[in-house]
Amino acid sequence: MGTKKIAIVVGSLRKESFSRKIAATMMGMAPGKLDMEIVEIRDLPLYNEDDDTASPPPAFTAFRDRIRAADGILFVTPEYNRSIPGALKNAIDVGSRPYGKAAWTGKPCAIVSQSPGALGGFGANHHLRQTLPFLNMPAMPAPEAYLGGIAAKFDGETMVDESLRGFLQSFVDSFAAWVERHGA
Ligand SMILES: Cc1cc2nc3c(=O)[nH]c(=O)nc-3n(C[C@H](O)[C@H](O)[C@H](O)COP(=O)(O)O)c2cc1C
């Protein structure tokens, strides 16, 4: 029951991203159980199978190594056009190859989606869920996290909504148990 290393993949590249602020809020919530760190996706070239030779782009290798080193993955993402942002899909594709050697394989994961709108990124959350069985990633089914009206929950970097903070704490506690149960 040592500390589990969690790679957080944030689906937005925006500097003031709410997804990133949510991730930062969640990072300290399971001291001693989860050591959570954002693995950046902004420098990944668009996936092109032609580049994925014996010496792939260094950014691909670095990203795959960081994902492989993790015991679990936390996705925190906005919704773009009722789906996931292209940058996040690209990162998933990069981590999924070479064929048969996906970095994601077997990693327990959980998803938090958010939106300034009311639906909390439900469409993105479920589009992301669709990819996970193919990557053989056990995805935590509950609690589900569709965080709506997100703009009102922050004052700068600080999450000021205590009820949301409490929900995220219970989400992280469940995720810690999920990783413990389904991890390698
Ligand atoms: C290209 C694009 C498409 C979007 N589509 C949706 C959408 O389908 N549903 C939604 O709730 N919000 C949508 N939004 C608004 C995002 O939810 C909002 O910009 C959010 O704050 C982005 O997350 P971030 O703060 O982590 O960057 C869209 C934004 C962009 C830029």
mmCIF file with all atom_site columns, C-alpha atoms and ligand atoms in Angstrom:
data_model
loop_
_atom_site.group_PDB
_atom_site.id
_atom_site.type_symbol
_atom_site.label_atom_id
_atom_site.label_alt_id
_atom_site.label_comp_id
_atom_site.label_asym_id
_atom_site.label_entity_id
_atom_site.label_seq_id
_atom_site.pdbx_PDB_ins_code
_atom_site.Cartn_x
_atom_site.Cartn_y
_atom_site.Cartn_z
_atom_site.occupancy
_atom_site.B_iso_or_equiv
_atom_site.pdbx_formal_charge
_atom_site.auth_seq_id
_atom_site.auth_comp_id
_atom_site.auth_asym_id
_atom_site.auth_atom_id
_atom_site.pdbx_PDB_model_num
ATOM   1   C CA  . MET A 1 1   ? 0.000   0.000  0.000   1.00 0.00 ? 1   MET A CA  1
ATOM   2   C CA  . GLY A 1 2   ? 2.745   2.495  -0.968  1.00 0.00 ? 2   GLY A CA  1
ATOM   3   C CA  . THR A 1 3   ? 2.126   5.875  -2.539  1.00 0.00 ? 3   THR A CA  1
ATOM   4   C CA  . LYS A 1 4   ? 0.789   5.529  -6.087  1.00 0.00 ? 4   LYS A CA  1
ATOM   5   C CA  . LYS A 1 5   ? 2.102   7.764  -8.829  1.00 0.00 ? 5   LYS A CA  1
ATOM   6   C CA  . ILE A 1 6   ? -0.685  9.435  -10.804 1.00 0.00 ? 6   ILE A CA  1
ATOM   7   C CA  . ALA A 1 7   ? -0.211  11.151 -14.155 1.00 0.00 ? 7   ALA A CA  1
ATOM   8   C CA  . ILE A 1 8   ? -2.778  13.901 -14.640 1.00 0.00 ? 8   ILE A CA  1
ATOM   9   C CA  . VAL A 1 9   ? -3.561  14.595 -18.278 1.00 0.00 ? 9   VAL A CA  1
ATOM   10  C CA  . VAL A 1 10  ? -5.222  17.992 -18.742 1.00 0.00 ? 10  VAL A CA  1
ATOM   11  C CA  . GLY A 1 11  ? -7.260  18.308 -21.921 1.00 0.00 ? 11  GLY A CA  1
ATOM   12  C CA  . SER A 1 12  ? -6.814  22.069 -22.328 1.00 0.00 ? 12  SER A CA  1
ATOM   13  C CA  . LEU A 1 13  ? -3.732  23.989 -23.468 1.00 0.00 ? 13  LEU A CA  1
ATOM   14  C CA  . ARG A 1 14  ? -5.076  27.338 -22.243 1.00 0.00 ? 14  ARG A CA  1
ATOM   15  C CA  . LYS A 1 15  ? -2.970  29.257 -19.693 1.00 0.00 ? 15  LYS A CA  1
ATOM   16  C CA  . GLU A 1 16  ? -5.962  30.120 -17.495 1.00 0.00 ? 16  GLU A CA  1
ATOM   17  C CA  . SER A 1 17  ? -7.567  26.719 -18.005 1.00 0.00 ? 17  SER A CA  1
ATOM   18  C CA  . PHE A 1 18  ? -10.205 25.725 -15.471 1.00 0.00 ? 18  PHE A CA  1
ATOM   19  C CA  . SER A 1 19  ? -9.259  22.091 -16.099 1.00 0.00 ? 19  SER A CA  1
ATOM   20  C CA  . ARG A 1 20  ? -5.721  22.859 -14.987 1.00 0.00 ? 20  ARG A CA  1
ATOM   21  C CA  . LYS A 1 21  ? -6.975  24.731 -11.916 1.00 0.00 ? 21  LYS A CA  1
ATOM   22  C CA  . ILE A 1 22  ? -9.175  21.757 -11.007 1.00 0.00 ? 22  ILE A CA  1
ATOM   23  C CA  . ALA A 1 23  ? -6.198  19.437 -11.444 1.00 0.00 ? 23  ALA A CA  1
ATOM   24  C CA  . ALA A 1 24  ? -4.085  21.677 -9.205  1.00 0.00 ? 24  ALA A CA  1
ATOM   25  C CA  . THR A 1 25  ? -6.854  21.670 -6.585  1.00 0.00 ? 25  THR A CA  1
ATOM   26  C CA  . MET A 1 26  ? -7.032  17.870 -6.608  1.00 0.00 ? 26  MET A CA  1
ATOM   27  C CA  . MET A 1 27  ? -3.267  17.287 -6.459  1.00 0.00 ? 27  MET A CA  1
ATOM   28  C CA  . GLY A 1 28  ? -2.883  17.649 -2.717  1.00 0.00 ? 28  GLY A CA  1
ATOM   29  C CA  . MET A 1 29  ? -6.034  15.760 -1.770  1.00 0.00 ? 29  MET A CA  1
ATOM   30  C CA  . ALA A 1 30  ? -4.605  12.302 -1.080  1.00 0.00 ? 30  ALA A CA  1
ATOM   31  C CA  . PRO A 1 31  ? -1.333  12.849 0.752   1.00 0.00 ? 31  PRO A CA  1
ATOM   32  C CA  . GLY A 1 32  ? 0.602   9.633  1.290   1.00 0.00 ? 32  GLY A CA  1
ATOM   33  C CA  . LYS A 1 33  ? -1.724  7.725  -1.057  1.00 0.00 ? 33  LYS A CA  1
ATOM   34  C CA  . LEU A 1 34  ? -1.470  9.495  -4.412  1.00 0.00 ? 34  LEU A CA  1
ATOM   35  C CA  . ASP A 1 35  ? 1.455   11.458 -5.744  1.00 0.00 ? 35  ASP A CA  1
ATOM   36  C CA  . MET A 1 36  ? -0.177  13.417 -8.580  1.00 0.00 ? 36  MET A CA  1
ATOM   37  C CA  . GLU A 1 37  ? 1.653   15.291 -11.311 1.00 0.00 ? 37  GLU A CA  1
ATOM   38  C CA  . ILE A 1 38  ? 0.530   16.875 -14.578 1.00 0.00 ? 38  ILE A CA  1
ATOM   39  C CA  . VAL A 1 39  ? 2.093   15.284 -17.660 1.00 0.00 ? 39  VAL A CA  1
ATOM   40  C CA  . GLU A 1 40  ? 2.071   17.974 -20.321 1.00 0.00 ? 40  GLU A CA  1
ATOM   41  C CA  . ILE A 1 41  ? 0.647   17.305 -23.791 1.00 0.00 ? 41  ILE A CA  1
ATOM   42  C CA  . ARG A 1 42  ? 1.233   20.698 -25.423 1.00 0.00 ? 42  ARG A CA  1
ATOM   43  C CA  . ASP A 1 43  ? 4.520   19.797 -27.159 1.00 0.00 ? 43  ASP A CA  1
ATOM   44  C CA  . LEU A 1 44  ? 3.371   16.545 -28.726 1.00 0.00 ? 44  LEU A CA  1
ATOM   45  C CA  . PRO A 1 45  ? 3.462   16.713 -32.520 1.00 0.00 ? 45  PRO A CA  1
ATOM   46  C CA  . LEU A 1 46  ? 0.290   15.592 -34.261 1.00 0.00 ? 46  LEU A CA  1
ATOM   47  C CA  . TYR A 1 47  ? 0.418   11.840 -34.409 1.00 0.00 ? 47  TYR A CA  1
ATOM   48  C CA  . ASN A 1 48  ? 1.555   10.539 -37.782 1.00 0.00 ? 48  ASN A CA  1
ATOM   49  C CA  . GLU A 1 49  ? 2.230   6.840  -38.130 1.00 0.00 ? 49  GLU A CA  1
ATOM   50  C CA  . ASP A 1 50  ? 5.003   7.626  -40.629 1.00 0.00 ? 50  ASP A CA  1
ATOM   51  C CA  . ASP A 1 51  ? 7.008   9.306  -37.837 1.00 0.00 ? 51  ASP A CA  1
ATOM   52  C CA  . ASP A 1 52  ? 6.587   6.362  -35.500 1.00 0.00 ? 52  ASP A CA  1
ATOM   53  C CA  . THR A 1 53  ? 9.699   4.539  -36.594 1.00 0.00 ? 53  THR A CA  1
ATOM   54  C CA  . ALA A 1 54  ? 12.477  2.952  -34.512 1.00 0.00 ? 54  ALA A CA  1
ATOM   55  C CA  . SER A 1 55  ? 13.429  6.512  -33.561 1.00 0.00 ? 55  SER A CA  1
ATOM   56  C CA  . PRO A 1 56  ? 10.153  8.373  -33.042 1.00 0.00 ? 56  PRO A CA  1
ATOM   57  C CA  . PRO A 1 57  ? 9.936   12.097 -32.179 1.00 0.00 ? 57  PRO A CA  1
ATOM   58  C CA  . PRO A 1 58  ? 11.622  12.596 -28.768 1.00 0.00 ? 58  PRO A CA  1
ATOM   59  C CA  . ALA A 1 59  ? 8.428   14.191 -27.421 1.00 0.00 ? 59  ALA A CA  1
ATOM   60  C CA  . PHE A 1 60  ? 6.559   10.918 -28.156 1.00 0.00 ? 60  PHE A CA  1
ATOM   61  C CA  . THR A 1 61  ? 9.132   8.875  -26.257 1.00 0.00 ? 61  THR A CA  1
ATOM   62  C CA  . ALA A 1 62  ? 9.226   11.270 -23.294 1.00 0.00 ? 62  ALA A CA  1
ATOM   63  C CA  . PHE A 1 63  ? 5.426   11.265 -23.031 1.00 0.00 ? 63  PHE A CA  1
ATOM   64  C CA  . ARG A 1 64  ? 5.143   7.487  -23.312 1.00 0.00 ? 64  ARG A CA  1
ATOM   65  C CA  . ASP A 1 65  ? 7.819   7.026  -20.639 1.00 0.00 ? 65  ASP A CA  1
ATOM   66  C CA  . ARG A 1 66  ? 5.986   9.369  -18.232 1.00 0.00 ? 66  ARG A CA  1
ATOM   67  C CA  . ILE A 1 67  ? 2.705   7.509  -18.767 1.00 0.00 ? 67  ILE A CA  1
ATOM   68  C CA  . ARG A 1 68  ? 4.377   4.093  -18.406 1.00 0.00 ? 68  ARG A CA  1
ATOM   69  C CA  . ALA A 1 69  ? 5.928   5.193  -15.109 1.00 0.00 ? 69  ALA A CA  1
ATOM   70  C CA  . ALA A 1 70  ? 2.513   6.066  -13.650 1.00 0.00 ? 70  ALA A CA  1
ATOM   71  C CA  . ASP A 1 71  ? 0.350   3.713  -11.591 1.00 0.00 ? 71  ASP A CA  1
ATOM   72  C CA  . GLY A 1 72  ? -2.827  5.483  -12.668 1.00 0.00 ? 72  GLY A CA  1
ATOM   73  C CA  . ILE A 1 73  ? -4.148  8.271  -14.870 1.00 0.00 ? 73  ILE A CA  1
ATOM   74  C CA  . LEU A 1 74  ? -6.487  11.137 -14.038 1.00 0.00 ? 74  LEU A CA  1
ATOM   75  C CA  . PHE A 1 75  ? -8.010  12.917 -17.028 1.00 0.00 ? 75  PHE A CA  1
ATOM   76  C CA  . VAL A 1 76  ? -9.312  16.443 -16.418 1.00 0.00 ? 76  VAL A CA  1
ATOM   77  C CA  . THR A 1 77  ? -10.824 17.908 -19.531 1.00 0.00 ? 77  THR A CA  1
ATOM   78  C CA  . PRO A 1 78  ? -13.133 20.477 -21.041 1.00 0.00 ? 78  PRO A CA  1
ATOM   79  C CA  . GLU A 1 79  ? -15.627 19.633 -23.760 1.00 0.00 ? 79  GLU A CA  1
ATOM   80  C CA  . TYR A 1 80  ? -15.028 20.852 -27.288 1.00 0.00 ? 80  TYR A CA  1
ATOM   81  C CA  . ASN A 1 81  ? -18.014 20.518 -29.598 1.00 0.00 ? 81  ASN A CA  1
ATOM   82  C CA  . ARG A 1 82  ? -19.563 17.801 -27.443 1.00 0.00 ? 82  ARG A CA  1
ATOM   83  C CA  . SER A 1 83  ? -16.379 15.740 -27.567 1.00 0.00 ? 83  SER A CA  1
ATOM   84  C CA  . ILE A 1 84  ? -12.828 15.858 -26.241 1.00 0.00 ? 84  ILE A CA  1
ATOM   85  C CA  . PRO A 1 85  ? -10.330 18.506 -27.392 1.00 0.00 ? 85  PRO A CA  1
ATOM   86  C CA  . GLY A 1 86  ? -8.107  17.446 -30.287 1.00 0.00 ? 86  GLY A CA  1
ATOM   87  C CA  . ALA A 1 87  ? -4.983  17.914 -28.158 1.00 0.00 ? 87  ALA A CA  1
ATOM   88  C CA  . LEU A 1 88  ? -6.223  15.302 -25.717 1.00 0.00 ? 88  LEU A CA  1
ATOM   89  C CA  . LYS A 1 89  ? -7.155  12.857 -28.464 1.00 0.00 ? 89  LYS A CA  1
ATOM   90  C CA  . ASN A 1 90  ? -3.712  13.359 -29.968 1.00 0.00 ? 90  ASN A CA  1
ATOM   91  C CA  . ALA A 1 91  ? -2.070  12.545 -26.616 1.00 0.00 ? 91  ALA A CA  1
ATOM   92  C CA  . ILE A 1 92  ? -4.182  9.419  -26.301 1.00 0.00 ? 92  ILE A CA  1
ATOM   93  C CA  . ASP A 1 93  ? -3.181  8.350  -29.807 1.00 0.00 ? 93  ASP A CA  1
ATOM   94  C CA  . VAL A 1 94  ? 0.517   9.023  -29.147 1.00 0.00 ? 94  VAL A CA  1
ATOM   95  C CA  . GLY A 1 95  ? 0.394   6.940  -25.971 1.00 0.00 ? 95  GLY A CA  1
ATOM   96  C CA  . SER A 1 96  ? -1.458  4.127  -27.704 1.00 0.00 ? 96  SER A CA  1
ATOM   97  C CA  . ARG A 1 97  ? 1.377   3.166  -30.077 1.00 0.00 ? 97  ARG A CA  1
ATOM   98  C CA  . PRO A 1 98  ? 3.486   1.281  -31.114 1.00 0.00 ? 98  PRO A CA  1
ATOM   99  C CA  . TYR A 1 99  ? 0.778   -1.318 -31.607 1.00 0.00 ? 99  TYR A CA  1
ATOM   100 C CA  . GLY A 1 100 ? 0.780   -3.824 -28.783 1.00 0.00 ? 100 GLY A CA  1
ATOM   101 C CA  . LYS A 1 101 ? 2.954   -1.597 -26.602 1.00 0.00 ? 101 LYS A CA  1
ATOM   102 C CA  . ALA A 1 102 ? 0.517   1.112  -25.566 1.00 0.00 ? 102 ALA A CA  1
ATOM   103 C CA  . ALA A 1 103 ? 1.754   3.118  -22.597 1.00 0.00 ? 103 ALA A CA  1
ATOM   104 C CA  . TRP A 1 104 ? -1.821  3.266  -21.260 1.00 0.00 ? 104 TRP A CA  1
ATOM   105 C CA  . THR A 1 105 ? -2.352  -0.479 -21.021 1.00 0.00 ? 105 THR A CA  1
ATOM   106 C CA  . GLY A 1 106 ? -3.840  -1.613 -17.734 1.00 0.00 ? 106 GLY A CA  1
ATOM   107 C CA  . LYS A 1 107 ? -3.596  1.793  -16.023 1.00 0.00 ? 107 LYS A CA  1
ATOM   108 C CA  . PRO A 1 108 ? -6.565  2.470  -13.751 1.00 0.00 ? 108 PRO A CA  1
ATOM   109 C CA  . CYS A 1 109 ? -8.045  5.858  -14.591 1.00 0.00 ? 109 CYS A CA  1
ATOM   110 C CA  . ALA A 1 110 ? -10.727 8.374  -13.743 1.00 0.00 ? 110 ALA A CA  1
ATOM   111 C CA  . ILE A 1 111 ? -12.289 11.275 -15.616 1.00 0.00 ? 111 ILE A CA  1
ATOM   112 C CA  . VAL A 1 112 ? -13.283 14.752 -14.540 1.00 0.00 ? 112 VAL A CA  1
ATOM   113 C CA  . SER A 1 113 ? -14.979 16.892 -17.156 1.00 0.00 ? 113 SER A CA  1
ATOM   114 C CA  . GLN A 1 114 ? -15.918 20.531 -16.703 1.00 0.00 ? 114 GLN A CA  1
ATOM   115 C CA  . SER A 1 115 ? -17.650 23.389 -18.449 1.00 0.00 ? 115 SER A CA  1
ATOM   116 C CA  . PRO A 1 116 ? -18.744 26.936 -17.742 1.00 0.00 ? 116 PRO A CA  1
ATOM   117 C CA  . GLY A 1 117 ? -22.068 25.641 -19.088 1.00 0.00 ? 117 GLY A CA  1
ATOM   118 C CA  . ALA A 1 118 ? -24.627 23.544 -17.264 1.00 0.00 ? 118 ALA A CA  1
ATOM   119 C CA  . LEU A 1 119 ? -23.835 20.100 -18.652 1.00 0.00 ? 119 LEU A CA  1
ATOM   120 C CA  . GLY A 1 120 ? -20.331 19.880 -17.190 1.00 0.00 ? 120 GLY A CA  1
ATOM   121 C CA  . GLY A 1 121 ? -18.750 18.339 -20.269 1.00 0.00 ? 121 GLY A CA  1
ATOM   122 C CA  . PHE A 1 122 ? -20.907 15.209 -20.201 1.00 0.00 ? 122 PHE A CA  1
ATOM   123 C CA  . GLY A 1 123 ? -20.305 14.623 -23.934 1.00 0.00 ? 123 GLY A CA  1
ATOM   124 C CA  . ALA A 1 124 ? -16.525 14.849 -23.578 1.00 0.00 ? 124 ALA A CA  1
ATOM   125 C CA  . ASN A 1 125 ? -16.548 12.612 -20.528 1.00 0.00 ? 125 ASN A CA  1
ATOM   126 C CA  . HIS A 1 126 ? -18.397 9.858  -22.363 1.00 0.00 ? 126 HIS A CA  1
ATOM   127 C CA  . HIS A 1 127 ? -16.486 10.179 -25.630 1.00 0.00 ? 127 HIS A CA  1
ATOM   128 C CA  . LEU A 1 128 ? -13.338 9.718  -23.586 1.00 0.00 ? 128 LEU A CA  1
ATOM   129 C CA  . ARG A 1 129 ? -14.874 6.701  -21.863 1.00 0.00 ? 129 ARG A CA  1
ATOM   130 C CA  . GLN A 1 130 ? -15.451 5.137  -25.272 1.00 0.00 ? 130 GLN A CA  1
ATOM   131 C CA  . THR A 1 131 ? -11.704 4.919  -25.939 1.00 0.00 ? 131 THR A CA  1
ATOM   132 C CA  . LEU A 1 132 ? -10.776 3.291  -22.640 1.00 0.00 ? 132 LEU A CA  1
ATOM   133 C CA  . PRO A 1 133 ? -11.767 -0.359 -23.176 1.00 0.00 ? 133 PRO A CA  1
ATOM   134 C CA  . PHE A 1 134 ? -9.696  -0.380 -26.381 1.00 0.00 ? 134 PHE A CA  1
ATOM   135 C CA  . LEU A 1 135 ? -6.709  0.789  -24.318 1.00 0.00 ? 135 LEU A CA  1
ATOM   136 C CA  . ASN A 1 136 ? -7.513  -1.797 -21.634 1.00 0.00 ? 136 ASN A CA  1
ATOM   137 C CA  . MET A 1 137 ? -7.796  0.918  -18.989 1.00 0.00 ? 137 MET A CA  1
ATOM   138 C CA  . PRO A 1 138 ? -10.089 0.201  -16.051 1.00 0.00 ? 138 PRO A CA  1
ATOM   139 C CA  . ALA A 1 139 ? -12.114 3.417  -15.731 1.00 0.00 ? 139 ALA A CA  1
ATOM   140 C CA  . MET A 1 140 ? -13.656 4.319  -12.385 1.00 0.00 ? 140 MET A CA  1
ATOM   141 C CA  . PRO A 1 141 ? -17.424 4.219  -12.975 1.00 0.00 ? 141 PRO A CA  1
ATOM   142 C CA  . ALA A 1 142 ? -18.483 6.261  -9.953  1.00 0.00 ? 142 ALA A CA  1
ATOM   143 C CA  . PRO A 1 143 ? -18.566 8.866  -8.676  1.00 0.00 ? 143 PRO A CA  1
ATOM   144 C CA  . GLU A 1 144 ? -19.049 10.560 -12.036 1.00 0.00 ? 144 GLU A CA  1
ATOM   145 C CA  . ALA A 1 145 ? -17.670 14.089 -12.306 1.00 0.00 ? 145 ALA A CA  1
ATOM   146 C CA  . TYR A 1 146 ? -19.389 16.529 -14.651 1.00 0.00 ? 146 TYR A CA  1
ATOM   147 C CA  . LEU A 1 147 ? -18.515 19.906 -13.191 1.00 0.00 ? 147 LEU A CA  1
ATOM   148 C CA  . GLY A 1 148 ? -20.926 22.552 -14.507 1.00 0.00 ? 148 GLY A CA  1
ATOM   149 C CA  . GLY A 1 149 ? -20.865 26.317 -14.001 1.00 0.00 ? 149 GLY A CA  1
ATOM   150 C CA  . ILE A 1 150 ? -17.137 26.081 -13.389 1.00 0.00 ? 150 ILE A CA  1
ATOM   151 C CA  . ALA A 1 151 ? -16.314 29.782 -13.861 1.00 0.00 ? 151 ALA A CA  1
ATOM   152 C CA  . ALA A 1 152 ? -18.168 30.670 -10.656 1.00 0.00 ? 152 ALA A CA  1
ATOM   153 C CA  . LYS A 1 153 ? -16.264 28.092 -8.612  1.00 0.00 ? 153 LYS A CA  1
ATOM   154 C CA  . PHE A 1 154 ? -12.914 29.892 -8.707  1.00 0.00 ? 154 PHE A CA  1
ATOM   155 C CA  . ASP A 1 155 ? -11.515 33.171 -7.504  1.00 0.00 ? 155 ASP A CA  1
ATOM   156 C CA  . GLY A 1 156 ? -8.283  33.313 -9.478  1.00 0.00 ? 156 GLY A CA  1
ATOM   157 C CA  . GLU A 1 157 ? -6.480  30.052 -8.825  1.00 0.00 ? 157 GLU A CA  1
ATOM   158 C CA  . THR A 1 158 ? -8.479  29.255 -5.699  1.00 0.00 ? 158 THR A CA  1
ATOM   159 C CA  . MET A 1 159 ? -11.506 26.994 -5.671  1.00 0.00 ? 159 MET A CA  1
ATOM   160 C CA  . VAL A 1 160 ? -13.944 28.926 -3.530  1.00 0.00 ? 160 VAL A CA  1
ATOM   161 C CA  . ASP A 1 161 ? -16.897 26.528 -3.715  1.00 0.00 ? 161 ASP A CA  1
ATOM   162 C CA  . GLU A 1 162 ? -16.592 24.379 -0.609  1.00 0.00 ? 162 GLU A CA  1
ATOM   163 C CA  . SER A 1 163 ? -19.248 21.946 -1.705  1.00 0.00 ? 163 SER A CA  1
ATOM   164 C CA  . LEU A 1 164 ? -17.357 21.256 -4.947  1.00 0.00 ? 164 LEU A CA  1
ATOM   165 C CA  . ARG A 1 165 ? -14.127 20.900 -2.995  1.00 0.00 ? 165 ARG A CA  1
ATOM   166 C CA  . GLY A 1 166 ? -15.840 18.310 -0.775  1.00 0.00 ? 166 GLY A CA  1
ATOM   167 C CA  . PHE A 1 167 ? -17.096 16.424 -3.809  1.00 0.00 ? 167 PHE A CA  1
ATOM   168 C CA  . LEU A 1 168 ? -13.616 16.391 -5.370  1.00 0.00 ? 168 LEU A CA  1
ATOM   169 C CA  . GLN A 1 169 ? -12.174 15.122 -2.098  1.00 0.00 ? 169 GLN A CA  1
ATOM   170 C CA  . SER A 1 170 ? -14.572 12.167 -2.144  1.00 0.00 ? 170 SER A CA  1
ATOM   171 C CA  . PHE A 1 171 ? -13.764 11.630 -5.832  1.00 0.00 ? 171 PHE A CA  1
ATOM   172 C CA  . VAL A 1 172 ? -10.025 11.499 -5.067  1.00 0.00 ? 172 VAL A CA  1
ATOM   173 C CA  . ASP A 1 173 ? -10.604 9.136  -2.129  1.00 0.00 ? 173 ASP A CA  1
ATOM   174 C CA  . SER A 1 174 ? -12.574 6.801  -4.414  1.00 0.00 ? 174 SER A CA  1
ATOM   175 C CA  . PHE A 1 175 ? -9.892  7.055  -7.085  1.00 0.00 ? 175 PHE A CA  1
ATOM   176 C CA  . ALA A 1 176 ? -7.160  6.150  -4.575  1.00 0.00 ? 176 ALA A CA  1
ATOM   177 C CA  . ALA A 1 177 ? -9.126  3.012  -3.683  1.00 0.00 ? 177 ALA A CA  1
ATOM   178 C CA  . TRP A 1 178 ? -9.729  2.287  -7.382  1.00 0.00 ? 178 TRP A CA  1
ATOM   179 C CA  . VAL A 1 179 ? -6.013  2.499  -8.207  1.00 0.00 ? 179 VAL A CA  1
ATOM   180 C CA  . GLU A 1 180 ? -5.160  0.317  -5.234  1.00 0.00 ? 180 GLU A CA  1
ATOM   181 C CA  . ARG A 1 181 ? -7.667  -2.340 -6.374  1.00 0.00 ? 181 ARG A CA  1
ATOM   182 C CA  . HIS A 1 182 ? -6.935  -2.298 -10.109 1.00 0.00 ? 182 HIS A CA  1
ATOM   183 C CA  . GLY A 1 183 ? -3.265  -1.369 -10.232 1.00 0.00 ? 183 GLY A CA  1
ATOM   184 C CA  . ALA A 1 184 ? -0.375  -3.626 -11.139 1.00 0.00 ? 184 ALA A CA  1
HETATM 185 C C1  . LIG B 2 .   ? -13.475 24.911 -29.728 1.00 0.00 ? 1   LIG B C1  1
HETATM 186 C C2  . LIG B 2 .   ? -14.344 24.977 -28.502 1.00 0.00 ? 1   LIG B C2  1
HETATM 187 C C3  . LIG B 2 .   ? -15.474 24.207 -28.433 1.00 0.00 ? 1   LIG B C3  1
HETATM 188 C C4  . LIG B 2 .   ? -16.269 24.216 -27.282 1.00 0.00 ? 1   LIG B C4  1
HETATM 189 N N1  . LIG B 2 .   ? -17.343 23.388 -27.201 1.00 0.00 ? 1   LIG B N1  1
HETATM 190 C C5  . LIG B 2 .   ? -18.016 23.277 -26.035 1.00 0.00 ? 1   LIG B C5  1
HETATM 191 C C6  . LIG B 2 .   ? -19.011 22.270 -25.869 1.00 0.00 ? 1   LIG B C6  1
HETATM 192 O O1  . LIG B 2 .   ? -19.302 21.476 -26.725 1.00 0.00 ? 1   LIG B O1  1
HETATM 193 N N2  . LIG B 2 .   ? -19.641 22.201 -24.662 1.00 0.00 ? 1   LIG B N2  1
HETATM 194 C C7  . LIG B 2 .   ? -19.333 23.056 -23.623 1.00 0.00 ? 1   LIG B C7  1
HETATM 195 O O2  . LIG B 2 .   ? -19.925 22.923 -22.556 1.00 0.00 ? 1   LIG B O2  1
HETATM 196 N N3  . LIG B 2 .   ? -18.387 24.010 -23.764 1.00 0.00 ? 1   LIG B N3  1
HETATM 197 C C8  . LIG B 2 .   ? -17.725 24.140 -24.926 1.00 0.00 ? 1   LIG B C8  1
HETATM 198 N N4  . LIG B 2 .   ? -16.721 25.070 -25.061 1.00 0.00 ? 1   LIG B N4  1
HETATM 199 C C9  . LIG B 2 .   ? -16.439 25.987 -23.950 1.00 0.00 ? 1   LIG B C9  1
HETATM 200 C C10 . LIG B 2 .   ? -15.455 25.359 -22.972 1.00 0.00 ? 1   LIG B C10 1
HETATM 201 O O3  . LIG B 2 .   ? -16.170 24.505 -22.115 1.00 0.00 ? 1   LIG B O3  1
HETATM 202 C C11 . LIG B 2 .   ? -14.755 26.440 -22.152 1.00 0.00 ? 1   LIG B C11 1
HETATM 203 O O4  . LIG B 2 .   ? -14.008 27.272 -23.011 1.00 0.00 ? 1   LIG B O4  1
HETATM 204 C C12 . LIG B 2 .   ? -13.872 25.866 -21.064 1.00 0.00 ? 1   LIG B C12 1
HETATM 205 O O5  . LIG B 2 .   ? -13.574 26.835 -20.098 1.00 0.00 ? 1   LIG B O5  1
HETATM 206 C C13 . LIG B 2 .   ? -12.571 25.300 -21.624 1.00 0.00 ? 1   LIG B C13 1
HETATM 207 O O6  . LIG B 2 .   ? -11.864 24.623 -20.605 1.00 0.00 ? 1   LIG B O6  1
HETATM 208 P P1  . LIG B 2 .   ? -10.502 25.203 -20.000 1.00 0.00 ? 1   LIG B P1  1
HETATM 209 O O7  . LIG B 2 .   ? -10.911 26.350 -19.094 1.00 0.00 ? 1   LIG B O7  1
HETATM 210 O O8  . LIG B 2 .   ? -9.925  24.061 -19.236 1.00 0.00 ? 1   LIG B O8  1
HETATM 211 O O9  . LIG B 2 .   ? -9.660  25.675 -21.125 1.00 0.00 ? 1   LIG B O9  1
HETATM 212 C C14 . LIG B 2 .   ? -15.929 25.085 -26.210 1.00 0.00 ? 1   LIG B C14 1
HETATM 213 C C15 . LIG B 2 .   ? -14.788 25.888 -26.304 1.00 0.00 ? 1   LIG B C15 1
HETATM 214 C C16 . LIG B 2 .   ? -14.001 25.835 -27.427 1.00 0.00 ? 1   LIG B C16 1
HETATM 215 C C17 . LIG B 2 .   ? -12.755 26.690 -27.481 1.00 0.00 ? 1   LIG B C17 1
#
